[in-house]
Amino acid sequence: MIAFSYVKFLLGPILMGLAFLMLAPCVVAWRIDSPDLKAFLISEAATVVVALILTLSRPRQRPKLRVRDMFLLTNLSWVTVCAFGALPFIFSHTVGNFTDAVFESVSGATTTGATVLTGLDSLPMDILLWRAMMQWVGGLGIIALGASVLPFLRIGGMRLFQTESSDFSEKTFPHARRILNRLLFVYLGLSLACAISYWIAGMSLFDAITHAMTTVSTGGFSTHDTSIAYFDSVAIEFVALVFMLLAAMPFMLYLPIVLGRPTSLLRDGQVRSMFGIYFSVVALLVIWLTLTDQVNVPEAFREVAFNVISIATTTGYVSADYTTWGSFAIVVFFFLTFVGGCSGSTSGGIKIFRFNISSVMFGETVQRLLHPSATFSRVMQGRPLTDEIVASVMAFSLAYAGTVGVAATLLAAAGNDYVTSFSAAATAAANVGPGIGDTIGPVYNFAALTQPSKWILCVTMLLGRLEIFTVLIILTPAFWRD
Amino acid sequence: MIAFSYVKFLLGPILMGLAFLMLAPCVVAWRIDSPDLKAFLISEAATVVVALILTLSRPRQRPKLRVRDMFLLTNLSWVTVCAFGALPFIFSHTVGNFTDAVFESVSGATTTGATVLTGLDSLPMDILLWRAMMQWVGGLGIIALGASVLPFLRIGGMRLFQTESSDFSEKTFPHARRILNRLLFVYLGLSLACAISYWIAGMSLFDAITHAMTTVSTGGFSTHDTSIAYFDSVAIEFVALVFMLLAAMPFMLYLPIVLGRPTSLLRDGQVRSMFGIYFSVVALLVIWLTLTDQVNVPEAFREVAFNVISIATTTGYVSADYTTWGSFAIVVFFFLTFVGGCSGSTSGGIKIFRFNISSVMFGETVQRLLHPSATFSRVMQGRPLTDEIVASVMAFSLAYAGTVGVAATLLAAAGNDYVTSFSAAATAAANVGPGIGDTIGPVYNFAALTQPSKWILCVTMLLGRLEIFTVLIILTPAFWRD
């Protein structure tokens, strides 16, 4: 039996939180006399009313939440936030149609950053703020999800990160809650530090706040059509780069730093691999750009480092059109789309720890071929790498490839050329943002796609953000059976 | 200690076999007074001499062959066959340069079927015959390898197919040898049946023989630039289709048929899945072509069935330019490149049983998410699906993706556009043949590629044909350590 009424009730506080945040663009719209004022007020009212109804529907008894309830709650939270977050876009004058409004909201809440809005520079501040806030909410949600529900649900090898904090049994619930609160505190702290840094680096206060929100969430929405390239500032690019990296690391590892043990971050296998991969790709492309005489070394380093980190951390800011760097760069950036950051961060993609697990398995296979009768015990980061985790990473990889494959096929059937189809599917599943080609490349956006294409991408973004299985599982008949 | 001298000695009979087969084009060249006569005679002489030297170098004692010797033998067999098979191309007037000669030979011995020769229709028969024979030899080699060494070596989950026939210990060696002989008999029988069928369907005797050799090996070399489209005959296409399917099924399953138990083939899980996948893709594309009003249903069915089966079985014949069917078809054909046929057949690619294992793991993962405390026991086709097999399939998938990824990146660095880079890497690793795009698409060939690109593809074809790990393992320092 799924505790549907209790799950419904739990959506109340989430929606109330969204309504509270929506007050900010309402105030901004009021102050600047925005044409979107009514749109925001109606959305605010609708969100508050539904949030109240849900909160007041509290069932008399608090049932024990089971695994299936968690799955349902996770899915419904994101769908609900996407739906109510879309309301201002739906009612506003600035977003074309219903599909575009939903796409922008989903791209926000999943921290993807693909946009269908053009002429961002001339849009009212309220809409720009709300877009950034949607990503910030999405990042907040994924940090909470990654620290609590996902390891508990054993999705895609995440059981490796199951700690006492992800044990929501009654015994340890207060402890888990304390950890969650601390993580949210870290998220707030990073956001604040990022905004201040941007401001010092030369952004306007508004740009600093909005970009901070879309940086720490590795979202990538900007307030300018040309993204970070608009500022043409080394200082701003440097701030973005540092905070994108910070946002792609496991937030759990920031807790010991607060307690005065700063080395935990650098000793973490996932973090080390992440820096190793990112650095290798940067080095490779700097060498390429220099060898092909496209720019001098410092300029190459500046452009490569920024855009590689932006795509790899699944942020999606753009400081230069890297698709003009030749097909080698295009191929490298395509593969980079899949990489992602660390688990327990706000970034998407396949994630570094799965590459770590894969490479352990790869090494073991080679050893086994050489020594067929030997036995092996696998350990990663001090935890046993059980067969269950390996099997679950394998299933995740398959599901990920399947998601990108099916999405690309459907996008091609919807009339897109094959480069657009592939790169749109990849960038949506990894929650990156920009794609490749003359339609959705780094200097274009998603406005030109057909409505069916946009809906396909909405589903793909949600699948990617929720680690695929969270969504797939509720589509199985077995989920709904007793 | 690697028994290097004994491994070297074992290459003797293999090379002698190649020399024996090379007599055929020598005779043809003699009879038609070919300009390549000298090229063939020199190659024949060189092959015989080296084969004799190796055979006469028999060590006094027969050492026990260990796993590493098997790996070395497998790699050296292919490299040797590729090298000596390339001699006629190197010395001939018809093949441009050394790189092209090696490429054509490797594409043959790996049963890939990508060609760098243009104007096939006007080439002398001896060269055309030798190209076809190289693929036939490659097919023969892979059947022998798949039935003996690969399951024994536990490559990429192939241990699932380990039977008493793959036990080369002294006790069961005669039995294993008997099974191998029977498999080669099946291969010969299929080749003969295919040649006769082609001949009855209207091919000339020469075309029938050469195409039979490249059909049962799922190689795909043709004697005409326009491939099977040259004949424009439903009967010939039908014969090709039937024998491509027969060649993509596990040859081991033909043995019970010879013994009068014909149902084993249809009860096999891998064969069923193969037909299921192929049929679904055919149905999908027929519907697409009909819906988009490109051709009528019977014509659509004819063109789709032939080209889908040809690519999926990794043969690579072409009867129509499917890249003109729209980007949906292109995306589908791109994915089809990876599929492949059954293990224990002559076809390449990822192979159906790995999809079967993946889908078992996928199902288990979903069940585990729903029932976290349940225990699972995995069985596939009546054999236990051990964790070792699962881990090894995972490592294989990773290695496969890595091979395609690295090859694509190197091809892009070598100056190819990104569509050519991706599709060349994919088609070479899967030993299919035609790619996508304006350079290596189905109506083009590989002649226009740069020399470095061709060498990259040679390595990729060999990696794909030998299930990647067979090659990778001998590149590890641990392999050469005691």
PDB file of N, CA and C in Angstrom, chain A residues 67-68 153-154 288 327-328 330-331 334-335 358 361-362 365-366 368-372 387-388 390-391 393-395 398-399 405 409 412-413 416 418-419 422 469 472-473 478-479, chain B residues 67-68 153-154 288 327-328 330-331 334-335 358 361-362 365-366 368-372 387-388 390-391 393-395 398-399 405 409 412-413 416 418-419 422 469 472-473 478-479:
ATOM      1  N   VAL A  67       9.843   2.426   1.038  1.00  0.00           N
ATOM      2  CA  VAL A  67      10.672   2.762  -0.113  1.00  0.00           C
ATOM      3  C   VAL A  67       9.836   3.354  -1.260  1.00  0.00           C
ATOM      4  N   ARG A  68       8.713   2.713  -1.540  1.00  0.00           N
ATOM      5  CA  ARG A  68       7.898   3.180  -2.663  1.00  0.00           C
ATOM      6  C   ARG A  68       7.365   4.594  -2.447  1.00  0.00           C
ATOM      7  N   LEU A 153      17.808   4.575  -1.317  1.00  0.00           N
ATOM      8  CA  LEU A 153      17.077   3.853  -2.355  1.00  0.00           C
ATOM      9  C   LEU A 153      17.995   3.005  -3.227  1.00  0.00           C
ATOM     10  N   ARG A 154      19.301   3.115  -3.027  1.00  0.00           N
ATOM     11  CA  ARG A 154      20.269   2.259  -3.722  1.00  0.00           C
ATOM     12  C   ARG A 154      20.300   2.486  -5.225  1.00  0.00           C
ATOM     13  N   TRP A 288      45.955  21.340 -28.184  1.00  0.00           N
ATOM     14  CA  TRP A 288      45.318  21.342 -29.508  1.00  0.00           C
ATOM     15  C   TRP A 288      45.209  22.763 -30.071  1.00  0.00           C
ATOM     16  N   SER A 327      36.866  19.906 -35.297  1.00  0.00           N
ATOM     17  CA  SER A 327      36.073  18.730 -34.936  1.00  0.00           C
ATOM     18  C   SER A 327      36.668  17.973 -33.758  1.00  0.00           C
ATOM     19  N   PHE A 328      37.984  18.096 -33.543  1.00  0.00           N
ATOM     20  CA  PHE A 328      38.581  17.456 -32.368  1.00  0.00           C
ATOM     21  C   PHE A 328      37.956  18.015 -31.093  1.00  0.00           C
ATOM     22  N   ILE A 330      35.092  19.509 -30.838  1.00  0.00           N
ATOM     23  CA  ILE A 330      33.671  19.160 -30.773  1.00  0.00           C
ATOM     24  C   ILE A 330      33.489  17.766 -30.188  1.00  0.00           C
ATOM     25  N   VAL A 331      34.319  16.823 -30.663  1.00  0.00           N
ATOM     26  CA  VAL A 331      34.226  15.446 -30.167  1.00  0.00           C
ATOM     27  C   VAL A 331      34.534  15.406 -28.666  1.00  0.00           C
ATOM     28  N   PHE A 334      31.698  16.825 -26.761  1.00  0.00           N
ATOM     29  CA  PHE A 334      30.558  15.901 -26.756  1.00  0.00           C
ATOM     30  C   PHE A 334      30.725  14.863 -25.654  1.00  0.00           C
ATOM     31  N   PHE A 335      31.926  14.271 -25.573  1.00  0.00           N
ATOM     32  CA  PHE A 335      32.158  13.268 -24.529  1.00  0.00           C
ATOM     33  C   PHE A 335      32.111  13.893 -23.140  1.00  0.00           C
ATOM     34  N   SER A 358      33.866   1.833 -12.386  1.00  0.00           N
ATOM     35  CA  SER A 358      34.137   1.162 -13.656  1.00  0.00           C
ATOM     36  C   SER A 358      35.608   0.862 -13.813  1.00  0.00           C
ATOM     37  N   MET A 361      36.592  -2.080 -11.783  1.00  0.00           N
ATOM     38  CA  MET A 361      36.129  -3.307 -12.440  1.00  0.00           C
ATOM     39  C   MET A 361      37.005  -3.641 -13.642  1.00  0.00           C
ATOM     40  N   PHE A 362      37.418  -2.602 -14.332  1.00  0.00           N
ATOM     41  CA  PHE A 362      38.262  -2.782 -15.511  1.00  0.00           C
ATOM     42  C   PHE A 362      39.596  -3.417 -15.107  1.00  0.00           C
ATOM     43  N   THR A 365      39.140  -6.988 -14.125  1.00  0.00           N
ATOM     44  CA  THR A 365      38.963  -7.867 -15.278  1.00  0.00           C
ATOM     45  C   THR A 365      40.304  -8.209 -15.911  1.00  0.00           C
ATOM     46  N   VAL A 366      41.153  -7.201 -16.045  1.00  0.00           N
ATOM     47  CA  VAL A 366      42.478  -7.459 -16.615  1.00  0.00           C
ATOM     48  C   VAL A 366      43.261  -8.434 -15.734  1.00  0.00           C
ATOM     49  N   ARG A 368      42.022 -10.639 -13.722  1.00  0.00           N
ATOM     50  CA  ARG A 368      41.388 -11.938 -13.778  1.00  0.00           C
ATOM     51  C   ARG A 368      41.781 -12.690 -15.051  1.00  0.00           C
ATOM     52  N   LEU A 369      41.963 -11.927 -16.142  1.00  0.00           N
ATOM     53  CA  LEU A 369      42.384 -12.562 -17.389  1.00  0.00           C
ATOM     54  C   LEU A 369      43.791 -13.120 -17.248  1.00  0.00           C
ATOM     55  N   LEU A 370      44.622 -12.393 -16.495  1.00  0.00           N
ATOM     56  CA  LEU A 370      46.004 -12.839 -16.326  1.00  0.00           C
ATOM     57  C   LEU A 370      46.113 -13.952 -15.293  1.00  0.00           C
ATOM     58  N   HIS A 371      45.262 -13.896 -14.268  1.00  0.00           N
ATOM     59  CA  HIS A 371      45.326 -14.883 -13.187  1.00  0.00           C
ATOM     60  C   HIS A 371      43.936 -15.478 -12.992  1.00  0.00           C
ATOM     61  N   PRO A 372      43.559 -16.419 -13.840  1.00  0.00           N
ATOM     62  CA  PRO A 372      42.166 -16.890 -13.855  1.00  0.00           C
ATOM     63  C   PRO A 372      41.723 -17.541 -12.553  1.00  0.00           C
ATOM     64  N   ASP A 387      28.909  -6.689  -5.024  1.00  0.00           N
ATOM     65  CA  ASP A 387      28.375  -7.046  -6.340  1.00  0.00           C
ATOM     66  C   ASP A 387      27.088  -6.297  -6.625  1.00  0.00           C
ATOM     67  N   GLU A 388      26.346  -6.027  -5.564  1.00  0.00           N
ATOM     68  CA  GLU A 388      25.098  -5.294  -5.756  1.00  0.00           C
ATOM     69  C   GLU A 388      25.388  -3.911  -6.330  1.00  0.00           C
ATOM     70  N   VAL A 390      28.095  -2.982  -8.015  1.00  0.00           N
ATOM     71  CA  VAL A 390      28.593  -3.126  -9.383  1.00  0.00           C
ATOM     72  C   VAL A 390      27.439  -3.359 -10.352  1.00  0.00           C
ATOM     73  N   ALA A 391      26.542  -4.277  -9.987  1.00  0.00           N
ATOM     74  CA  ALA A 391      25.406  -4.582 -10.856  1.00  0.00           C
ATOM     75  C   ALA A 391      24.543  -3.340 -11.040  1.00  0.00           C
ATOM     76  N   VAL A 393      25.508  -0.177 -10.838  1.00  0.00           N
ATOM     77  CA  VAL A 393      26.182   0.788 -11.718  1.00  0.00           C
ATOM     78  C   VAL A 393      26.048   0.349 -13.176  1.00  0.00           C
ATOM     79  N   MET A 394      26.142  -0.963 -13.408  1.00  0.00           N
ATOM     80  CA  MET A 394      25.993  -1.475 -14.758  1.00  0.00           C
ATOM     81  C   MET A 394      24.589  -1.182 -15.288  1.00  0.00           C
ATOM     82  N   ALA A 395      23.590  -1.430 -14.439  1.00  0.00           N
ATOM     83  CA  ALA A 395      22.217  -1.164 -14.858  1.00  0.00           C
ATOM     84  C   ALA A 395      22.025   0.332 -15.110  1.00  0.00           C
ATOM     85  N   LEU A 398      23.520   1.273 -18.467  1.00  0.00           N
ATOM     86  CA  LEU A 398      22.625   0.805 -19.522  1.00  0.00           C
ATOM     87  C   LEU A 398      21.422   1.735 -19.641  1.00  0.00           C
ATOM     88  N   ALA A 399      20.844   2.083 -18.488  1.00  0.00           N
ATOM     89  CA  ALA A 399      19.669   2.950 -18.500  1.00  0.00           C
ATOM     90  C   ALA A 399      20.028   4.331 -19.040  1.00  0.00           C
ATOM     91  N   GLY A 405      19.806   7.273 -26.012  1.00  0.00           N
ATOM     92  CA  GLY A 405      19.481   6.655 -27.295  1.00  0.00           C
ATOM     93  C   GLY A 405      18.032   6.865 -27.701  1.00  0.00           C
ATOM     94  N   THR A 409      16.618   9.233 -30.723  1.00  0.00           N
ATOM     95  CA  THR A 409      15.788   8.652 -31.782  1.00  0.00           C
ATOM     96  C   THR A 409      14.465   9.404 -31.900  1.00  0.00           C
ATOM     97  N   ALA A 412      15.005  12.788 -33.464  1.00  0.00           N
ATOM     98  CA  ALA A 412      15.188  12.685 -34.907  1.00  0.00           C
ATOM     99  C   ALA A 412      13.844  12.458 -35.586  1.00  0.00           C
ATOM    100  N   ALA A 413      12.999  11.614 -34.965  1.00  0.00           N
ATOM    101  CA  ALA A 413      11.664  11.369 -35.532  1.00  0.00           C
ATOM    102  C   ALA A 413      10.835  12.646 -35.507  1.00  0.00           C
ATOM    103  N   ASN A 416      14.318  16.722 -36.109  1.00  0.00           N
ATOM    104  CA  ASN A 416      15.614  17.385 -35.916  1.00  0.00           C
ATOM    105  C   ASN A 416      16.715  16.669 -36.697  1.00  0.00           C
ATOM    106  N   TYR A 418      20.436  14.989 -37.232  1.00  0.00           N
ATOM    107  CA  TYR A 418      20.958  13.992 -36.296  1.00  0.00           C
ATOM    108  C   TYR A 418      21.977  14.547 -35.326  1.00  0.00           C
ATOM    109  N   VAL A 419      22.706  15.587 -35.705  1.00  0.00           N
ATOM    110  CA  VAL A 419      23.648  16.192 -34.758  1.00  0.00           C
ATOM    111  C   VAL A 419      22.876  16.840 -33.604  1.00  0.00           C
ATOM    112  N   PHE A 422      21.297  14.020 -31.305  1.00  0.00           N
ATOM    113  CA  PHE A 422      22.249  13.388 -30.389  1.00  0.00           C
ATOM    114  C   PHE A 422      22.671  14.337 -29.285  1.00  0.00           C
ATOM    115  N   PHE A 469      16.411   5.827 -12.679  1.00  0.00           N
ATOM    116  CA  PHE A 469      15.616   4.750 -12.074  1.00  0.00           C
ATOM    117  C   PHE A 469      14.494   5.273 -11.184  1.00  0.00           C
ATOM    118  N   LEU A 472      11.846   5.739 -13.694  1.00  0.00           N
ATOM    119  CA  LEU A 472      11.447   4.492 -14.351  1.00  0.00           C
ATOM    120  C   LEU A 472      10.640   3.593 -13.421  1.00  0.00           C
ATOM    121  N   ILE A 473      11.092   3.561 -12.149  1.00  0.00           N
ATOM    122  CA  ILE A 473      10.495   2.600 -11.223  1.00  0.00           C
ATOM    123  C   ILE A 473       8.997   2.842 -11.039  1.00  0.00           C
ATOM    124  N   ALA A 478       4.719  -3.263 -11.333  1.00  0.00           N
ATOM    125  CA  ALA A 478       5.045  -3.861 -10.035  1.00  0.00           C
ATOM    126  C   ALA A 478       5.044  -2.815  -8.929  1.00  0.00           C
ATOM    127  N   PHE A 479       5.380  -1.572  -9.283  1.00  0.00           N
ATOM    128  CA  PHE A 479       5.429  -0.511  -8.277  1.00  0.00           C
ATOM    129  C   PHE A 479       4.062  -0.293  -7.644  1.00  0.00           C
TER     130      PHE A 479
ATOM    131  N   VAL B  67      47.451 -19.507 -20.220  1.00  0.00           N
ATOM    132  CA  VAL B  67      46.523 -18.464 -20.659  1.00  0.00           C
ATOM    133  C   VAL B  67      47.237 -17.384 -21.466  1.00  0.00           C
ATOM    134  N   ARG B  68      48.412 -16.962 -20.976  1.00  0.00           N
ATOM    135  CA  ARG B  68      49.096 -15.864 -21.668  1.00  0.00           C
ATOM    136  C   ARG B  68      49.554 -16.268 -23.055  1.00  0.00           C
ATOM    137  N   LEU B 153      39.250 -18.011 -22.087  1.00  0.00           N
ATOM    138  CA  LEU B 153      39.951 -16.839 -21.572  1.00  0.00           C
ATOM    139  C   LEU B 153      39.041 -15.901 -20.793  1.00  0.00           C
ATOM    140  N   ARG B 154      37.734 -16.209 -20.772  1.00  0.00           N
ATOM    141  CA  ARG B 154      36.772 -15.441 -19.964  1.00  0.00           C
ATOM    142  C   ARG B 154      36.636 -13.992 -20.407  1.00  0.00           C
ATOM    143  N   TRP B 288       8.211   4.160 -40.526  1.00  0.00           N
ATOM    144  CA  TRP B 288       8.742   5.503 -40.766  1.00  0.00           C
ATOM    145  C   TRP B 288       8.742   5.843 -42.251  1.00  0.00           C
ATOM    146  N   SER B 327      16.820  11.967 -40.833  1.00  0.00           N
ATOM    147  CA  SER B 327      17.721  11.835 -39.691  1.00  0.00           C
ATOM    148  C   SER B 327      17.258  10.750 -38.726  1.00  0.00           C
ATOM    149  N   PHE B 328      15.957  10.451 -38.708  1.00  0.00           N
ATOM    150  CA  PHE B 328      15.487   9.354 -37.855  1.00  0.00           C
ATOM    151  C   PHE B 328      16.169   8.048 -38.264  1.00  0.00           C
ATOM    152  N   ILE B 330      18.942   7.734 -39.928  1.00  0.00           N
ATOM    153  CA  ILE B 330      20.383   7.813 -39.671  1.00  0.00           C
ATOM    154  C   ILE B 330      20.693   7.466 -38.219  1.00  0.00           C
ATOM    155  N   VAL B 331      19.904   8.026 -37.297  1.00  0.00           N
ATOM    156  CA  VAL B 331      20.119   7.751 -35.879  1.00  0.00           C
ATOM    157  C   VAL B 331      19.919   6.259 -35.596  1.00  0.00           C
ATOM    158  N   PHE B 334      22.790   4.328 -36.914  1.00  0.00           N
ATOM    159  CA  PHE B 334      23.977   4.533 -36.086  1.00  0.00           C
ATOM    160  C   PHE B 334      23.955   3.595 -34.881  1.00  0.00           C
ATOM    161  N   PHE B 335      22.812   3.534 -34.201  1.00  0.00           N
ATOM    162  CA  PHE B 335      22.717   2.643 -33.037  1.00  0.00           C
ATOM    163  C   PHE B 335      22.836   1.186 -33.452  1.00  0.00           C
ATOM    164  N   SER B 358      22.634  -7.689 -19.840  1.00  0.00           N
ATOM    165  CA  SER B 358      22.311  -6.352 -19.340  1.00  0.00           C
ATOM    166  C   SER B 358      20.851  -6.248 -18.963  1.00  0.00           C
ATOM    167  N   MET B 361      20.225  -7.849 -15.682  1.00  0.00           N
ATOM    168  CA  MET B 361      20.696  -6.992 -14.602  1.00  0.00           C
ATOM    169  C   MET B 361      19.772  -5.807 -14.396  1.00  0.00           C
ATOM    170  N   PHE B 362      19.239  -5.295 -15.488  1.00  0.00           N
ATOM    171  CA  PHE B 362      18.316  -4.168 -15.421  1.00  0.00           C
ATOM    172  C   PHE B 362      17.067  -4.565 -14.638  1.00  0.00           C
ATOM    173  N   THR B 365      17.826  -4.959 -11.002  1.00  0.00           N
ATOM    174  CA  THR B 365      17.968  -3.672 -10.323  1.00  0.00           C
ATOM    175  C   THR B 365      16.599  -3.086  -9.972  1.00  0.00           C
ATOM    176  N   VAL B 366      15.673  -3.159 -10.928  1.00  0.00           N
ATOM    177  CA  VAL B 366      14.328  -2.642 -10.667  1.00  0.00           C
ATOM    178  C   VAL B 366      13.694  -3.413  -9.516  1.00  0.00           C
ATOM    179  N   ARG B 368      15.201  -4.988  -7.128  1.00  0.00           N
ATOM    180  CA  ARG B 368      15.907  -4.691  -5.890  1.00  0.00           C
ATOM    181  C   ARG B 368      15.469  -3.338  -5.321  1.00  0.00           C
ATOM    182  N   LEU B 369      15.165  -2.401  -6.227  1.00  0.00           N
ATOM    183  CA  LEU B 369      14.706  -1.099  -5.758  1.00  0.00           C
ATOM    184  C   LEU B 369      13.352  -1.241  -5.071  1.00  0.00           C
ATOM    185  N   LEU B 370      12.523  -2.142  -5.615  1.00  0.00           N
ATOM    186  CA  LEU B 370      11.193  -2.328  -5.053  1.00  0.00           C
ATOM    187  C   LEU B 370      11.234  -3.181  -3.795  1.00  0.00           C
ATOM    188  N   HIS B 371      12.149  -4.147  -3.762  1.00  0.00           N
ATOM    189  CA  HIS B 371      12.233  -5.073  -2.623  1.00  0.00           C
ATOM    190  C   HIS B 371      13.659  -5.093  -2.106  1.00  0.00           C
ATOM    191  N   PRO B 372      14.039  -4.080  -1.328  1.00  0.00           N
ATOM    192  CA  PRO B 372      15.451  -3.916  -0.963  1.00  0.00           C
ATOM    193  C   PRO B 372      16.024  -5.082  -0.173  1.00  0.00           C
ATOM    194  N   ASP B 387      28.655 -13.315 -10.690  1.00  0.00           N
ATOM    195  CA  ASP B 387      29.104 -11.934 -10.572  1.00  0.00           C
ATOM    196  C   ASP B 387      30.314 -11.680 -11.451  1.00  0.00           C
ATOM    197  N   GLU B 388      31.125 -12.714 -11.621  1.00  0.00           N
ATOM    198  CA  GLU B 388      32.301 -12.550 -12.467  1.00  0.00           C
ATOM    199  C   GLU B 388      31.885 -12.217 -13.896  1.00  0.00           C
ATOM    200  N   VAL B 390      29.005 -10.893 -14.858  1.00  0.00           N
ATOM    201  CA  VAL B 390      28.411  -9.555 -14.879  1.00  0.00           C
ATOM    202  C   VAL B 390      29.500  -8.484 -14.878  1.00  0.00           C
ATOM    203  N   ALA B 391      30.483  -8.654 -13.990  1.00  0.00           N
ATOM    204  CA  ALA B 391      31.568  -7.674 -13.900  1.00  0.00           C
ATOM    205  C   ALA B 391      32.334  -7.620 -15.218  1.00  0.00           C
ATOM    206  N   VAL B 393      31.193  -8.363 -18.238  1.00  0.00           N
ATOM    207  CA  VAL B 393      30.398  -7.692 -19.273  1.00  0.00           C
ATOM    208  C   VAL B 393      30.455  -6.181 -19.072  1.00  0.00           C
ATOM    209  N   MET B 394      30.437  -5.763 -17.793  1.00  0.00           N
ATOM    210  CA  MET B 394      30.512  -4.338 -17.509  1.00  0.00           C
ATOM    211  C   MET B 394      31.852  -3.773 -17.989  1.00  0.00           C
ATOM    212  N   ALA B 395      32.925  -4.500 -17.687  1.00  0.00           N
ATOM    213  CA  ALA B 395      34.242  -4.046 -18.120  1.00  0.00           C
ATOM    214  C   ALA B 395      34.318  -4.012 -19.643  1.00  0.00           C
ATOM    215  N   LEU B 398      32.517  -0.951 -20.957  1.00  0.00           N
ATOM    216  CA  LEU B 398      33.356   0.221 -20.722  1.00  0.00           C
ATOM    217  C   LEU B 398      34.483   0.274 -21.747  1.00  0.00           C
ATOM    218  N   ALA B 399      35.140  -0.875 -21.967  1.00  0.00           N
ATOM    219  CA  ALA B 399      36.249  -0.924 -22.912  1.00  0.00           C
ATOM    220  C   ALA B 399      35.766  -0.632 -24.329  1.00  0.00           C
ATOM    221  N   GLY B 405      35.276   5.802 -28.255  1.00  0.00           N
ATOM    222  CA  GLY B 405      35.538   7.185 -27.864  1.00  0.00           C
ATOM    223  C   GLY B 405      36.938   7.640 -28.232  1.00  0.00           C
ATOM    224  N   THR B 409      37.998  10.358 -31.123  1.00  0.00           N
ATOM    225  CA  THR B 409      38.777  11.542 -30.768  1.00  0.00           C
ATOM    226  C   THR B 409      40.039  11.633 -31.618  1.00  0.00           C
ATOM    227  N   ALA B 412      39.174  12.609 -35.147  1.00  0.00           N
ATOM    228  CA  ALA B 412      38.889  14.039 -35.240  1.00  0.00           C
ATOM    229  C   ALA B 412      40.192  14.837 -35.214  1.00  0.00           C
ATOM    230  N   ALA B 413      41.136  14.403 -34.351  1.00  0.00           N
ATOM    231  CA  ALA B 413      42.431  15.086 -34.292  1.00  0.00           C
ATOM    232  C   ALA B 413      43.184  14.917 -35.607  1.00  0.00           C
ATOM    233  N   ASN B 416      39.417  14.660 -39.459  1.00  0.00           N
ATOM    234  CA  ASN B 416      38.106  14.297 -39.997  1.00  0.00           C
ATOM    235  C   ASN B 416      36.999  15.107 -39.330  1.00  0.00           C
ATOM    236  N   TYR B 418      33.350  15.654 -37.465  1.00  0.00           N
ATOM    237  CA  TYR B 418      32.960  14.855 -36.309  1.00  0.00           C
ATOM    238  C   TYR B 418      31.976  13.743 -36.638  1.00  0.00           C
ATOM    239  N   VAL B 419      31.165  13.928 -37.672  1.00  0.00           N
ATOM    240  CA  VAL B 419      30.260  12.840 -38.058  1.00  0.00           C
ATOM    241  C   VAL B 419      31.066  11.653 -38.589  1.00  0.00           C
ATOM    242  N   PHE B 422      32.985   9.906 -35.583  1.00  0.00           N
ATOM    243  CA  PHE B 422      32.146   9.041 -34.762  1.00  0.00           C
ATOM    244  C   PHE B 422      31.745   7.773 -35.501  1.00  0.00           C
ATOM    245  N   PHE B 469      39.736  -6.907 -25.099  1.00  0.00           N
ATOM    246  CA  PHE B 469      40.639  -7.288 -24.012  1.00  0.00           C
ATOM    247  C   PHE B 469      41.783  -8.175 -24.482  1.00  0.00           C
ATOM    248  N   LEU B 472      44.203  -5.618 -25.503  1.00  0.00           N
ATOM    249  CA  LEU B 472      44.627  -4.754 -24.393  1.00  0.00           C
ATOM    250  C   LEU B 472      45.551  -5.487 -23.432  1.00  0.00           C
ATOM    251  N   ILE B 473      45.221  -6.750 -23.188  1.00  0.00           N
ATOM    252  CA  ILE B 473      45.947  -7.486 -22.156  1.00  0.00           C
ATOM    253  C   ILE B 473      47.438  -7.610 -22.476  1.00  0.00           C
ATOM    254  N   ALA B 478      52.058  -6.122 -16.811  1.00  0.00           N
ATOM    255  CA  ALA B 478      51.877  -7.337 -16.007  1.00  0.00           C
ATOM    256  C   ALA B 478      51.885  -8.589 -16.878  1.00  0.00           C
ATOM    257  N   PHE B 479      51.423  -8.446 -18.131  1.00  0.00           N
ATOM    258  CA  PHE B 479      51.376  -9.599 -19.031  1.00  0.00           C
ATOM    259  C   PHE B 479      52.772 -10.168 -19.266  1.00  0.00           C
TER     260      PHE B 479
END
